[in-house]
Amino acid sequence: MRKVYFDHSATTAMDPKVVEAMLPFMSEKFGNPSSIHSFGREVKVALEEARESIAEFLKVRAADIYLTSGGTESDNMAIKGAAYQLKSKGKHIITSKVEHHAVLHTCEALEKEGFEVTYLAPDKYGMVHPETVAEAIRKDTILISIMHANNEVGAINSIDEIGKVARGKGVLFHCDAVQSFGKIPIDLSKLPVDLMSMSGHKIYGPKGVGILYIKKGVRLEKIIFGGEHERGRRPGTENIPGIIGLAKAVELRQSGMKKITKNVKKLRDMFYDKVMEKIPRVFLNGHPEQRLSGHLNLSFQGIEGEALLLSLDLKGVAASSGSACTSGSIDPSHVLSAMGVKPDLAQSSIRFTLGKDNTKEDVEYTLEILPEIVQRLRSMSAIE
Ligand code: PLP
């Protein structure tokens, strides 16, 4: 049976060049970068070179790049760190209803500690508007956390405009860029962003490694305690193979991003056009244009998204319903609900996210099996 992977927003397969770059750091180059002997020094040099190349990609100083265990940790470090650091100035935080749980649950934890959080509603495409952010700012607002691109529908926010609003009011701006990193050009020398979270495994890099960009001069209270790694801000022996792999994945994006984005978008659009042609009562969730090139979130009216997902899986096609972290939950996606998608349509949604290794044959195969599955599930379904 053909296997088709259409879940690149959940994770990606490591590029063979990434694996190749990592391998020596799992065996002969095993030193601890904090050790002063030659084993350690050799690895320390590689670590700092990796940091340099990531910084170059983002157009910032290497000193502003902090390596973490992934997007979740970066989000926690930024939001909790800023909240604790600034709590004497105010306790109000602004975020949106469509953030990833790494942001939402961190904010909810802070609410339990006495912080007040405003969760902004997006528009019907899942976008958060700068005016909405501006209206929510209060005298005691200390942090704004808005994502760059949404993981479920791919909506791309104007973080330049949102950052300007934040800066205009002297409020710190954190951006979760886990989904956009390496897919949309990000020039942090120009963007008014103070803190940005990124991850390795969405761009054909390893899992369990991420980045927190901290603009020069921004102070965060520490949330993890230990040694002096990462200039004391993120203690713990660095995940060297992961960091080397991440830097390699970034290097590959540097040269290939434009071409990959174009190819992925072409395939995705072809898939969408054919689905709309072949299957009635299908609705696109998200903006028709302003969204990530691989994202296609569709509601198949009259069926449960989970049932469709399982039927596709039996035929070898991997997609997702809502975000990976909430699958298995029976609640409709918090993102689609916030966008105003009716509960039955939200329940019938499926997220296809295409990636660089998908082919026309993958799309054609899926198009062969999908109409039949939808028809069968609709004939059995109790939902209208
Ligand atoms: N933020 C967003 C928008 C995401 O999509 C994800 C992962 O899906 C995360 C944060 C968490 O990143 P990680 O898996 O590296 O912890």
mmCIF file of C-alpha atoms and ligand atoms in Angstrom:
data_model
loop_
_atom_site.group_PDB
_atom_site.id
_atom_site.type_symbol
_atom_site.label_atom_id
_atom_site.label_comp_id
_atom_site.label_asym_id
_atom_site.label_seq_id
_atom_site.Cartn_x
_atom_site.Cartn_y
_atom_site.Cartn_z
ATOM 1 C CA MET A 1 0.000 0.000 0.000
ATOM 2 C CA ARG A 2 1.181 3.493 -0.813
ATOM 3 C CA LYS A 3 2.108 5.603 2.225
ATOM 4 C CA VAL A 4 1.392 9.310 2.021
ATOM 5 C CA TYR A 5 2.454 11.762 4.708
ATOM 6 C CA PHE A 6 0.340 14.912 4.815
ATOM 7 C CA ASP A 7 1.050 15.932 8.406
ATOM 8 C CA HIS A 8 4.136 18.123 8.103
ATOM 9 C CA SER A 9 2.859 20.632 10.638
ATOM 10 C CA ALA A 10 2.950 17.936 13.289
ATOM 11 C CA THR A 11 6.494 16.966 12.431
ATOM 12 C CA THR A 12 8.818 16.196 9.507
ATOM 13 C CA ALA A 13 11.319 13.474 8.657
ATOM 14 C CA MET A 14 14.884 14.602 9.184
ATOM 15 C CA ASP A 15 16.715 15.442 6.000
ATOM 16 C CA PRO A 16 19.481 12.846 5.368
ATOM 17 C CA LYS A 17 22.011 15.705 5.336
ATOM 18 C CA VAL A 18 20.827 16.664 8.828
ATOM 19 C CA VAL A 19 21.320 13.087 10.067
ATOM 20 C CA GLU A 20 24.766 12.988 8.459
ATOM 21 C CA ALA A 21 25.791 16.217 10.184
ATOM 22 C CA MET A 22 24.569 14.923 13.567
ATOM 23 C CA LEU A 23 26.159 11.463 13.531
ATOM 24 C CA PRO A 24 29.732 12.383 14.571
ATOM 25 C CA PHE A 25 28.298 14.247 17.575
ATOM 26 C CA MET A 26 26.702 11.037 18.791
ATOM 27 C CA SER A 27 29.954 9.109 18.817
ATOM 28 C CA GLU A 28 33.488 10.426 18.413
ATOM 29 C CA LYS A 29 32.607 14.089 19.090
ATOM 30 C CA PHE A 30 30.869 13.413 22.381
ATOM 31 C CA GLY A 31 32.526 15.958 24.659
ATOM 32 C CA ASN A 32 30.663 18.261 26.997
ATOM 33 C CA PRO A 33 30.984 21.808 25.609
ATOM 34 C CA SER A 34 31.486 23.094 29.163
ATOM 35 C CA SER A 35 34.613 20.939 29.627
ATOM 36 C CA ILE A 36 37.902 22.724 29.151
ATOM 37 C CA HIS A 37 39.796 19.751 27.679
ATOM 38 C CA SER A 38 40.132 19.123 23.951
ATOM 39 C CA PHE A 39 37.026 16.884 23.774
ATOM 40 C CA GLY A 40 34.914 19.665 25.214
ATOM 41 C CA ARG A 41 36.577 22.486 23.264
ATOM 42 C CA GLU A 42 36.003 20.753 19.936
ATOM 43 C CA VAL A 43 32.272 20.495 20.671
ATOM 44 C CA LYS A 44 32.096 24.037 22.052
ATOM 45 C CA VAL A 45 33.454 25.341 18.735
ATOM 46 C CA ALA A 46 30.801 23.367 16.823
ATOM 47 C CA LEU A 47 28.075 24.638 19.178
ATOM 48 C CA GLU A 48 29.067 28.257 18.651
ATOM 49 C CA GLU A 49 29.324 27.782 14.876
ATOM 50 C CA ALA A 50 25.801 26.349 14.894
ATOM 51 C CA ARG A 51 24.563 29.339 16.907
ATOM 52 C CA GLU A 52 26.305 31.701 14.452
ATOM 53 C CA SER A 53 24.645 30.152 11.413
ATOM 54 C CA ILE A 54 21.186 30.207 13.034
ATOM 55 C CA ALA A 55 21.757 33.869 13.974
ATOM 56 C CA GLU A 56 22.841 34.687 10.435
ATOM 57 C CA PHE A 57 19.652 33.105 9.061
ATOM 58 C CA LEU A 58 17.545 35.279 11.377
ATOM 59 C CA LYS A 59 19.804 38.338 10.872
ATOM 60 C CA VAL A 60 20.617 38.833 14.530
ATOM 61 C CA ARG A 61 23.636 38.557 16.831
ATOM 62 C CA ALA A 62 24.650 35.035 17.865
ATOM 63 C CA ALA A 63 24.539 36.309 21.458
ATOM 64 C CA ASP A 64 20.759 36.739 21.164
ATOM 65 C CA ILE A 65 20.132 33.092 20.222
ATOM 66 C CA TYR A 66 19.369 30.691 23.085
ATOM 67 C CA LEU A 67 19.080 26.979 22.400
ATOM 68 C CA THR A 68 16.269 25.104 24.123
ATOM 69 C CA SER A 69 14.495 21.744 24.032
ATOM 70 C CA GLY A 70 11.895 22.983 21.524
ATOM 71 C CA GLY A 71 9.069 25.386 20.868
ATOM 72 C CA THR A 72 7.221 24.505 24.068
ATOM 73 C CA GLU A 73 10.161 25.316 26.297
ATOM 74 C CA SER A 74 10.901 28.522 24.377
ATOM 75 C CA ASP A 75 7.286 29.663 24.808
ATOM 76 C CA ASN A 76 7.384 28.885 28.538
ATOM 77 C CA MET A 77 10.749 30.603 29.018
ATOM 78 C CA ALA A 78 9.595 33.725 27.211
ATOM 79 C CA ILE A 79 6.118 34.098 28.715
ATOM 80 C CA LYS A 80 6.796 33.016 32.282
ATOM 81 C CA GLY A 81 10.206 34.668 32.275
ATOM 82 C CA ALA A 82 8.760 38.012 31.136
ATOM 83 C CA ALA A 83 5.753 37.800 33.453
ATOM 84 C CA TYR A 84 7.875 37.163 36.565
ATOM 85 C CA GLN A 85 10.460 39.752 35.550
ATOM 86 C CA LEU A 86 7.875 42.481 35.036
ATOM 87 C CA LYS A 87 5.271 41.650 37.666
ATOM 88 C CA SER A 88 6.051 44.731 39.718
ATOM 89 C CA LYS A 89 5.059 46.891 36.690
ATOM 90 C CA GLY A 90 1.777 45.131 35.993
ATOM 91 C CA LYS A 91 0.138 41.750 35.708
ATOM 92 C CA HIS A 92 -1.791 41.968 32.441
ATOM 93 C CA ILE A 93 -0.866 39.790 29.439
ATOM 94 C CA ILE A 94 -2.426 39.818 25.965
ATOM 95 C CA THR A 95 -2.525 36.741 23.775
ATOM 96 C CA SER A 96 -5.019 35.215 21.335
ATOM 97 C CA LYS A 97 -7.549 32.401 21.434
ATOM 98 C CA VAL A 98 -5.840 30.630 18.540
ATOM 99 C CA GLU A 99 -2.383 30.178 20.049
ATOM 100 C CA HIS A 100 -0.795 26.765 20.471
ATOM 101 C CA HIS A 101 -1.331 25.137 23.856
ATOM 102 C CA ALA A 102 2.317 25.811 24.678
ATOM 103 C CA VAL A 103 1.253 29.469 24.935
ATOM 104 C CA LEU A 104 -2.350 29.058 26.097
ATOM 105 C CA HIS A 105 -1.608 26.650 28.920
ATOM 106 C CA THR A 106 1.349 28.765 30.059
ATOM 107 C CA CYS A 107 -0.948 31.787 30.238
ATOM 108 C CA GLU A 108 -3.577 29.755 32.103
ATOM 109 C CA ALA A 109 -0.929 28.684 34.619
ATOM 110 C CA LEU A 110 -0.012 32.342 35.120
ATOM 111 C CA GLU A 111 -3.675 33.227 35.694
ATOM 112 C CA LYS A 112 -3.645 30.813 38.626
ATOM 113 C CA GLU A 113 -0.717 32.824 40.014
ATOM 114 C CA GLY A 114 -2.632 36.096 39.885
ATOM 115 C CA PHE A 115 -1.843 37.371 36.361
ATOM 116 C CA GLU A 116 -4.719 38.574 34.193
ATOM 117 C CA VAL A 117 -4.822 37.411 30.592
ATOM 118 C CA THR A 118 -6.864 38.803 27.678
ATOM 119 C CA TYR A 119 -7.448 36.188 24.971
ATOM 120 C CA LEU A 120 -8.118 38.043 21.713
ATOM 121 C CA ALA A 121 -10.559 36.685 19.156
ATOM 122 C CA PRO A 122 -9.237 36.225 15.614
ATOM 123 C CA ASP A 123 -11.167 37.069 12.452
ATOM 124 C CA LYS A 124 -12.968 34.360 10.484
ATOM 125 C CA TYR A 125 -9.672 33.364 8.828
ATOM 126 C CA GLY A 126 -7.850 32.856 12.121
ATOM 127 C CA MET A 127 -5.872 36.099 11.897
ATOM 128 C CA VAL A 128 -5.260 38.416 14.823
ATOM 129 C CA HIS A 129 -5.386 42.071 13.850
ATOM 130 C CA PRO A 130 -3.071 44.798 15.141
ATOM 131 C CA GLU A 131 -6.072 47.062 15.924
ATOM 132 C CA THR A 132 -7.553 44.339 18.145
ATOM 133 C CA VAL A 133 -4.221 44.131 19.965
ATOM 134 C CA ALA A 134 -4.026 47.931 20.328
ATOM 135 C CA GLU A 135 -7.519 48.112 21.831
ATOM 136 C CA ALA A 136 -6.652 45.524 24.480
ATOM 137 C CA ILE A 137 -3.529 47.277 25.815
ATOM 138 C CA ARG A 138 -3.912 48.671 29.320
ATOM 139 C CA LYS A 139 -1.638 50.614 31.656
ATOM 140 C CA ASP A 140 -0.692 47.385 33.416
ATOM 141 C CA THR A 141 -0.039 45.340 30.240
ATOM 142 C CA ILE A 142 3.438 43.839 30.442
ATOM 143 C CA LEU A 143 3.487 41.316 27.582
ATOM 144 C CA ILE A 144 1.849 40.594 24.229
ATOM 145 C CA SER A 145 2.216 37.065 22.839
ATOM 146 C CA ILE A 146 0.852 36.511 19.331
ATOM 147 C CA MET A 147 1.872 33.742 16.962
ATOM 148 C CA HIS A 148 3.338 34.316 13.496
ATOM 149 C CA ALA A 149 1.518 31.502 11.675
ATOM 150 C CA ASN A 150 -1.237 29.328 13.045
ATOM 151 C CA ASN A 151 -0.567 25.595 13.254
ATOM 152 C CA GLU A 152 -4.106 24.482 12.421
ATOM 153 C CA VAL A 153 -5.197 26.739 9.575
ATOM 154 C CA GLY A 154 -1.872 28.299 8.587
ATOM 155 C CA ALA A 155 -3.119 31.901 8.982
ATOM 156 C CA ILE A 156 -0.206 34.351 8.841
ATOM 157 C CA ASN A 157 -0.330 37.342 11.167
ATOM 158 C CA SER A 158 1.246 40.688 10.449
ATOM 159 C CA ILE A 159 3.787 40.512 13.265
ATOM 160 C CA ASP A 160 5.465 43.621 11.926
ATOM 161 C CA GLU A 161 2.300 45.660 12.575
ATOM 162 C CA ILE A 162 1.543 43.945 15.886
ATOM 163 C CA GLY A 163 5.131 44.546 17.000
ATOM 164 C CA LYS A 164 4.832 48.240 16.111
ATOM 165 C CA VAL A 165 1.701 48.509 18.249
ATOM 166 C CA ALA A 166 3.504 46.836 21.157
ATOM 167 C CA ARG A 167 6.601 48.982 20.773
ATOM 168 C CA GLY A 168 4.498 52.137 20.525
ATOM 169 C CA LYS A 169 3.119 51.387 23.958
ATOM 170 C CA GLY A 170 6.398 50.116 25.388
ATOM 171 C CA VAL A 171 5.056 46.582 25.862
ATOM 172 C CA LEU A 172 7.232 43.502 25.345
ATOM 173 C CA PHE A 173 6.272 41.421 22.284
ATOM 174 C CA HIS A 174 6.738 37.657 22.143
ATOM 175 C CA CYS A 175 5.998 35.752 18.956
ATOM 176 C CA ASP A 176 5.589 31.991 18.582
ATOM 177 C CA ALA A 177 7.100 31.382 15.159
ATOM 178 C CA VAL A 178 7.313 27.593 15.402
ATOM 179 C CA GLN A 179 5.224 27.082 12.262
ATOM 180 C CA SER A 180 6.623 29.917 10.148
ATOM 181 C CA PHE A 181 10.328 29.465 10.949
ATOM 182 C CA GLY A 182 12.118 28.347 7.808
ATOM 183 C CA LYS A 183 8.949 28.682 5.728
ATOM 184 C CA ILE A 184 8.498 32.461 5.592
ATOM 185 C CA PRO A 185 11.517 34.795 5.579
ATOM 186 C CA ILE A 186 12.077 36.257 9.061
ATOM 187 C CA ASP A 187 14.442 39.210 9.396
ATOM 188 C CA LEU A 188 14.744 39.937 13.096
ATOM 189 C CA SER A 189 16.999 42.938 12.433
ATOM 190 C CA LYS A 190 13.920 44.685 11.028
ATOM 191 C CA LEU A 191 10.999 43.141 12.930
ATOM 192 C CA PRO A 192 9.862 44.847 16.141
ATOM 193 C CA VAL A 193 9.918 41.566 18.084
ATOM 194 C CA ASP A 194 11.529 41.138 21.511
ATOM 195 C CA LEU A 195 11.196 37.387 21.937
ATOM 196 C CA MET A 196 10.654 34.680 19.330
ATOM 197 C CA SER A 197 10.168 30.917 19.760
ATOM 198 C CA MET A 198 11.191 28.424 17.082
ATOM 199 C CA SER A 199 11.585 24.656 16.786
ATOM 200 C CA GLY A 200 13.725 22.202 14.837
ATOM 201 C CA HIS A 201 11.388 19.365 13.937
ATOM 202 C CA LYS A 202 8.996 21.280 11.671
ATOM 203 C CA ILE A 203 11.778 22.012 9.161
ATOM 204 C CA TYR A 204 13.305 18.569 8.643
ATOM 205 C CA GLY A 205 15.525 18.997 11.699
ATOM 206 C CA PRO A 206 15.579 16.942 14.893
ATOM 207 C CA LYS A 207 12.926 16.818 17.600
ATOM 208 C CA GLY A 208 13.652 18.107 21.089
ATOM 209 C CA VAL A 209 15.586 21.172 20.035
ATOM 210 C CA GLY A 210 14.460 24.752 19.618
ATOM 211 C CA ILE A 211 15.418 28.379 19.779
ATOM 212 C CA LEU A 212 14.434 31.351 21.857
ATOM 213 C CA TYR A 213 15.545 34.662 20.398
ATOM 214 C CA ILE A 214 15.926 37.243 23.154
ATOM 215 C CA LYS A 215 16.536 40.774 21.946
ATOM 216 C CA LYS A 216 19.538 42.497 23.479
ATOM 217 C CA GLY A 217 18.562 44.222 26.704
ATOM 218 C CA VAL A 218 15.405 42.171 27.342
ATOM 219 C CA ARG A 219 15.511 40.649 30.798
ATOM 220 C CA LEU A 220 13.679 37.456 31.733
ATOM 221 C CA GLU A 221 13.451 35.769 35.074
ATOM 222 C CA LYS A 222 14.885 32.272 34.922
ATOM 223 C CA ILE A 223 12.421 29.387 35.044
ATOM 224 C CA ILE A 224 14.996 26.570 35.068
ATOM 225 C CA PHE A 225 17.858 26.529 37.549
ATOM 226 C CA GLY A 226 21.246 24.880 37.185
ATOM 227 C CA GLY A 227 24.607 25.672 35.654
ATOM 228 C CA GLU A 228 25.820 28.562 33.531
ATOM 229 C CA HIS A 229 24.908 27.076 30.129
ATOM 230 C CA GLU A 230 23.439 29.432 27.524
ATOM 231 C CA ARG A 231 24.867 32.374 29.440
ATOM 232 C CA GLY A 232 23.034 31.279 32.554
ATOM 233 C CA ARG A 233 19.613 31.782 31.010
ATOM 234 C CA ARG A 234 18.901 28.178 30.103
ATOM 235 C CA PRO A 235 20.835 25.777 32.305
ATOM 236 C CA GLY A 236 21.390 22.157 31.281
ATOM 237 C CA THR A 237 23.992 20.434 29.115
ATOM 238 C CA GLU A 238 23.193 21.353 25.554
ATOM 239 C CA ASN A 239 21.631 18.810 23.170
ATOM 240 C CA ILE A 240 24.642 18.967 20.876
ATOM 241 C CA PRO A 241 23.577 16.470 18.146
ATOM 242 C CA GLY A 242 20.175 18.215 18.083
ATOM 243 C CA ILE A 243 21.692 21.684 17.827
ATOM 244 C CA ILE A 244 24.078 20.617 15.047
ATOM 245 C CA GLY A 245 21.112 19.065 13.220
ATOM 246 C CA LEU A 246 19.020 22.181 13.713
ATOM 247 C CA ALA A 247 21.778 24.379 12.282
ATOM 248 C CA LYS A 248 22.056 22.052 9.277
ATOM 249 C CA ALA A 249 18.281 22.128 8.739
ATOM 250 C CA VAL A 250 18.437 25.927 8.870
ATOM 251 C CA GLU A 251 21.300 25.973 6.361
ATOM 252 C CA LEU A 252 19.244 23.811 3.988
ATOM 253 C CA ARG A 253 16.270 26.159 4.339
ATOM 254 C CA GLN A 254 18.507 29.132 3.582
ATOM 255 C CA SER A 255 19.207 27.850 0.107
ATOM 256 C CA GLY A 256 15.981 25.953 -0.588
ATOM 257 C CA MET A 257 13.125 27.833 1.095
ATOM 258 C CA LYS A 258 11.828 29.764 -1.912
ATOM 259 C CA LYS A 259 11.755 26.800 -4.270
ATOM 260 C CA ILE A 260 10.262 24.428 -1.698
ATOM 261 C CA THR A 261 7.525 26.915 -0.787
ATOM 262 C CA LYS A 262 6.599 27.343 -4.444
ATOM 263 C CA ASN A 263 6.463 23.587 -5.141
ATOM 264 C CA VAL A 264 4.522 22.786 -1.982
ATOM 265 C CA LYS A 265 1.965 25.513 -2.706
ATOM 266 C CA LYS A 266 1.504 24.269 -6.264
ATOM 267 C CA LEU A 267 0.800 20.721 -5.070
ATOM 268 C CA ARG A 268 -1.485 21.911 -2.280
ATOM 269 C CA ASP A 269 -3.508 24.091 -4.637
ATOM 270 C CA MET A 270 -3.826 21.269 -7.132
ATOM 271 C CA PHE A 271 -5.057 18.999 -4.335
ATOM 272 C CA TYR A 272 -7.574 21.600 -3.154
ATOM 273 C CA ASP A 273 -8.933 22.323 -6.645
ATOM 274 C CA LYS A 274 -9.483 18.620 -7.325
ATOM 275 C CA VAL A 275 -11.112 17.969 -3.932
ATOM 276 C CA MET A 276 -13.549 20.829 -4.589
ATOM 277 C CA GLU A 277 -14.233 19.450 -8.056
ATOM 278 C CA LYS A 278 -14.792 15.859 -6.947
ATOM 279 C CA ILE A 279 -16.475 16.201 -3.541
ATOM 280 C CA PRO A 280 -19.512 18.355 -2.710
ATOM 281 C CA ARG A 281 -20.051 20.181 0.611
ATOM 282 C CA VAL A 282 -16.373 20.775 1.426
ATOM 283 C CA PHE A 283 -15.313 24.068 3.042
ATOM 284 C CA LEU A 284 -11.896 25.640 3.422
ATOM 285 C CA ASN A 285 -10.979 26.794 6.920
ATOM 286 C CA GLY A 286 -8.540 29.679 6.817
ATOM 287 C CA HIS A 287 -7.611 32.436 4.435
ATOM 288 C CA PRO A 288 -7.692 31.551 0.712
ATOM 289 C CA GLU A 289 -4.303 33.219 0.166
ATOM 290 C CA GLN A 290 -2.624 34.490 3.307
ATOM 291 C CA ARG A 291 -1.654 31.183 4.828
ATOM 292 C CA LEU A 292 1.328 28.846 4.968
ATOM 293 C CA SER A 293 2.036 27.167 1.650
ATOM 294 C CA GLY A 294 1.480 23.591 2.846
ATOM 295 C CA HIS A 295 -1.710 24.090 4.862
ATOM 296 C CA LEU A 296 -5.095 22.836 3.777
ATOM 297 C CA ASN A 297 -7.701 22.647 6.525
ATOM 298 C CA LEU A 298 -10.994 21.363 5.153
ATOM 299 C CA SER A 299 -14.395 20.605 6.659
ATOM 300 C CA PHE A 300 -16.221 17.691 5.046
ATOM 301 C CA GLN A 301 -19.799 18.453 6.009
ATOM 302 C CA GLY A 302 -21.777 15.560 7.444
ATOM 303 C CA ILE A 303 -18.926 13.426 8.752
ATOM 304 C CA GLU A 304 -16.696 13.266 11.805
ATOM 305 C CA GLY A 305 -13.144 14.402 11.096
ATOM 306 C CA GLU A 306 -11.799 11.621 13.333
ATOM 307 C CA ALA A 307 -13.646 8.953 11.299
ATOM 308 C CA LEU A 308 -12.269 10.366 8.067
ATOM 309 C CA LEU A 309 -8.806 10.460 9.564
ATOM 310 C CA LEU A 310 -8.979 6.789 10.553
ATOM 311 C CA SER A 311 -10.303 5.715 7.154
ATOM 312 C CA LEU A 312 -7.518 7.627 5.424
ATOM 313 C CA ASP A 313 -4.968 6.071 7.758
ATOM 314 C CA LEU A 314 -6.217 2.582 6.838
ATOM 315 C CA LYS A 315 -5.432 3.463 3.229
ATOM 316 C CA GLY A 316 -1.972 4.775 4.131
ATOM 317 C CA VAL A 317 -2.686 8.516 4.145
ATOM 318 C CA ALA A 318 -1.640 10.436 7.259
ATOM 319 C CA ALA A 319 -3.378 13.725 7.993
ATOM 320 C CA SER A 320 -4.570 15.256 11.230
ATOM 321 C CA SER A 321 -7.681 16.581 12.871
ATOM 322 C CA GLY A 322 -7.030 19.835 14.691
ATOM 323 C CA SER A 323 -3.552 20.048 16.138
ATOM 324 C CA ALA A 324 -1.572 16.914 16.925
ATOM 325 C CA CYS A 325 -1.533 17.721 20.605
ATOM 326 C CA THR A 326 -5.323 17.668 20.884
ATOM 327 C CA SER A 327 -6.146 14.719 18.663
ATOM 328 C CA GLY A 328 -8.044 12.114 20.590
ATOM 329 C CA SER A 329 -10.004 14.897 22.263
ATOM 330 C CA ILE A 330 -13.666 15.037 21.333
ATOM 331 C CA ASP A 331 -13.943 18.815 21.680
ATOM 332 C CA PRO A 332 -13.924 20.735 18.413
ATOM 333 C CA SER A 333 -10.663 22.549 17.731
ATOM 334 C CA HIS A 334 -10.240 25.696 19.848
ATOM 335 C CA VAL A 335 -8.876 27.455 16.772
ATOM 336 C CA LEU A 336 -11.854 26.710 14.523
ATOM 337 C CA SER A 337 -14.272 27.543 17.352
ATOM 338 C CA ALA A 338 -12.573 30.914 17.898
ATOM 339 C CA MET A 339 -12.814 31.596 14.148
ATOM 340 C CA GLY A 340 -16.582 31.145 14.403
ATOM 341 C CA VAL A 341 -16.739 27.830 12.525
ATOM 342 C CA LYS A 342 -19.948 26.083 13.611
ATOM 343 C CA PRO A 343 -19.339 23.084 15.936
ATOM 344 C CA ASP A 344 -20.533 20.433 13.437
ATOM 345 C CA LEU A 345 -18.289 21.834 10.701
ATOM 346 C CA ALA A 346 -15.393 22.157 13.141
ATOM 347 C CA GLN A 347 -15.874 18.489 14.108
ATOM 348 C CA SER A 348 -15.756 17.518 10.448
ATOM 349 C CA SER A 349 -12.432 19.190 9.749
ATOM 350 C CA ILE A 350 -9.198 17.609 8.635
ATOM 351 C CA ARG A 351 -5.799 19.264 8.356
ATOM 352 C CA PHE A 352 -3.596 18.235 5.449
ATOM 353 C CA THR A 353 -0.127 19.762 5.611
ATOM 354 C CA LEU A 354 2.074 19.094 2.628
ATOM 355 C CA GLY A 355 5.863 19.139 2.644
ATOM 356 C CA LYS A 356 8.926 19.147 0.446
ATOM 357 C CA ASP A 357 8.976 15.407 -0.268
ATOM 358 C CA ASN A 358 5.339 15.087 -1.336
ATOM 359 C CA THR A 359 4.759 14.303 -4.977
ATOM 360 C CA LYS A 360 2.035 14.648 -7.563
ATOM 361 C CA GLU A 361 1.517 10.888 -7.169
ATOM 362 C CA ASP A 362 0.790 11.367 -3.439
ATOM 363 C CA VAL A 363 -1.917 13.866 -4.311
ATOM 364 C CA GLU A 364 -3.331 11.690 -7.083
ATOM 365 C CA TYR A 365 -3.467 8.631 -4.828
ATOM 366 C CA THR A 366 -5.284 10.583 -2.111
ATOM 367 C CA LEU A 367 -7.715 11.943 -4.669
ATOM 368 C CA GLU A 368 -8.434 8.403 -5.809
ATOM 369 C CA ILE A 369 -9.467 7.185 -2.350
ATOM 370 C CA LEU A 370 -10.905 10.301 -0.703
ATOM 371 C CA PRO A 371 -14.231 10.746 -2.583
ATOM 372 C CA GLU A 372 -15.211 7.133 -1.918
ATOM 373 C CA ILE A 373 -14.375 7.350 1.781
ATOM 374 C CA VAL A 374 -16.319 10.597 2.158
ATOM 375 C CA GLN A 375 -19.330 9.126 0.371
ATOM 376 C CA ARG A 376 -19.269 5.978 2.518
ATOM 377 C CA LEU A 377 -18.951 7.911 5.779
ATOM 378 C CA ARG A 378 -21.681 10.319 4.765
ATOM 379 C CA SER A 379 -24.053 7.460 3.986
ATOM 380 C CA MET A 380 -23.455 6.028 7.479
ATOM 381 C CA SER A 381 -23.464 9.334 9.331
ATOM 382 C CA ALA A 382 -26.166 10.617 11.637
ATOM 383 C CA ILE A 383 -24.911 14.221 11.191
ATOM 384 C CA GLU A 384 -26.442 16.375 8.462
HETATM 385 N N1 PLP B 1 3.939 26.427 18.874
HETATM 386 C C1 PLP B 1 3.346 26.043 17.731
HETATM 387 C C2 PLP B 1 2.621 27.047 16.903
HETATM 388 C C3 PLP B 1 3.409 24.713 17.309
HETATM 389 O O1 PLP B 1 2.820 24.332 16.179
HETATM 390 C C4 PLP B 1 4.120 23.777 18.122
HETATM 391 C C5 PLP B 1 4.175 22.356 17.746
HETATM 392 O O2 PLP B 1 3.299 21.833 17.089
HETATM 393 C C6 PLP B 1 4.729 24.241 19.303
HETATM 394 C C7 PLP B 1 4.614 25.567 19.654
HETATM 395 C C8 PLP B 1 5.507 23.311 20.183
HETATM 396 O O3 PLP B 1 6.773 23.058 19.627
HETATM 397 P P1 PLP B 1 7.629 21.771 20.084
HETATM 398 O O4 PLP B 1 6.945 20.585 19.496
HETATM 399 O O5 PLP B 1 8.994 22.005 19.495
HETATM 400 O O6 PLP B 1 7.653 21.785 21.564
#
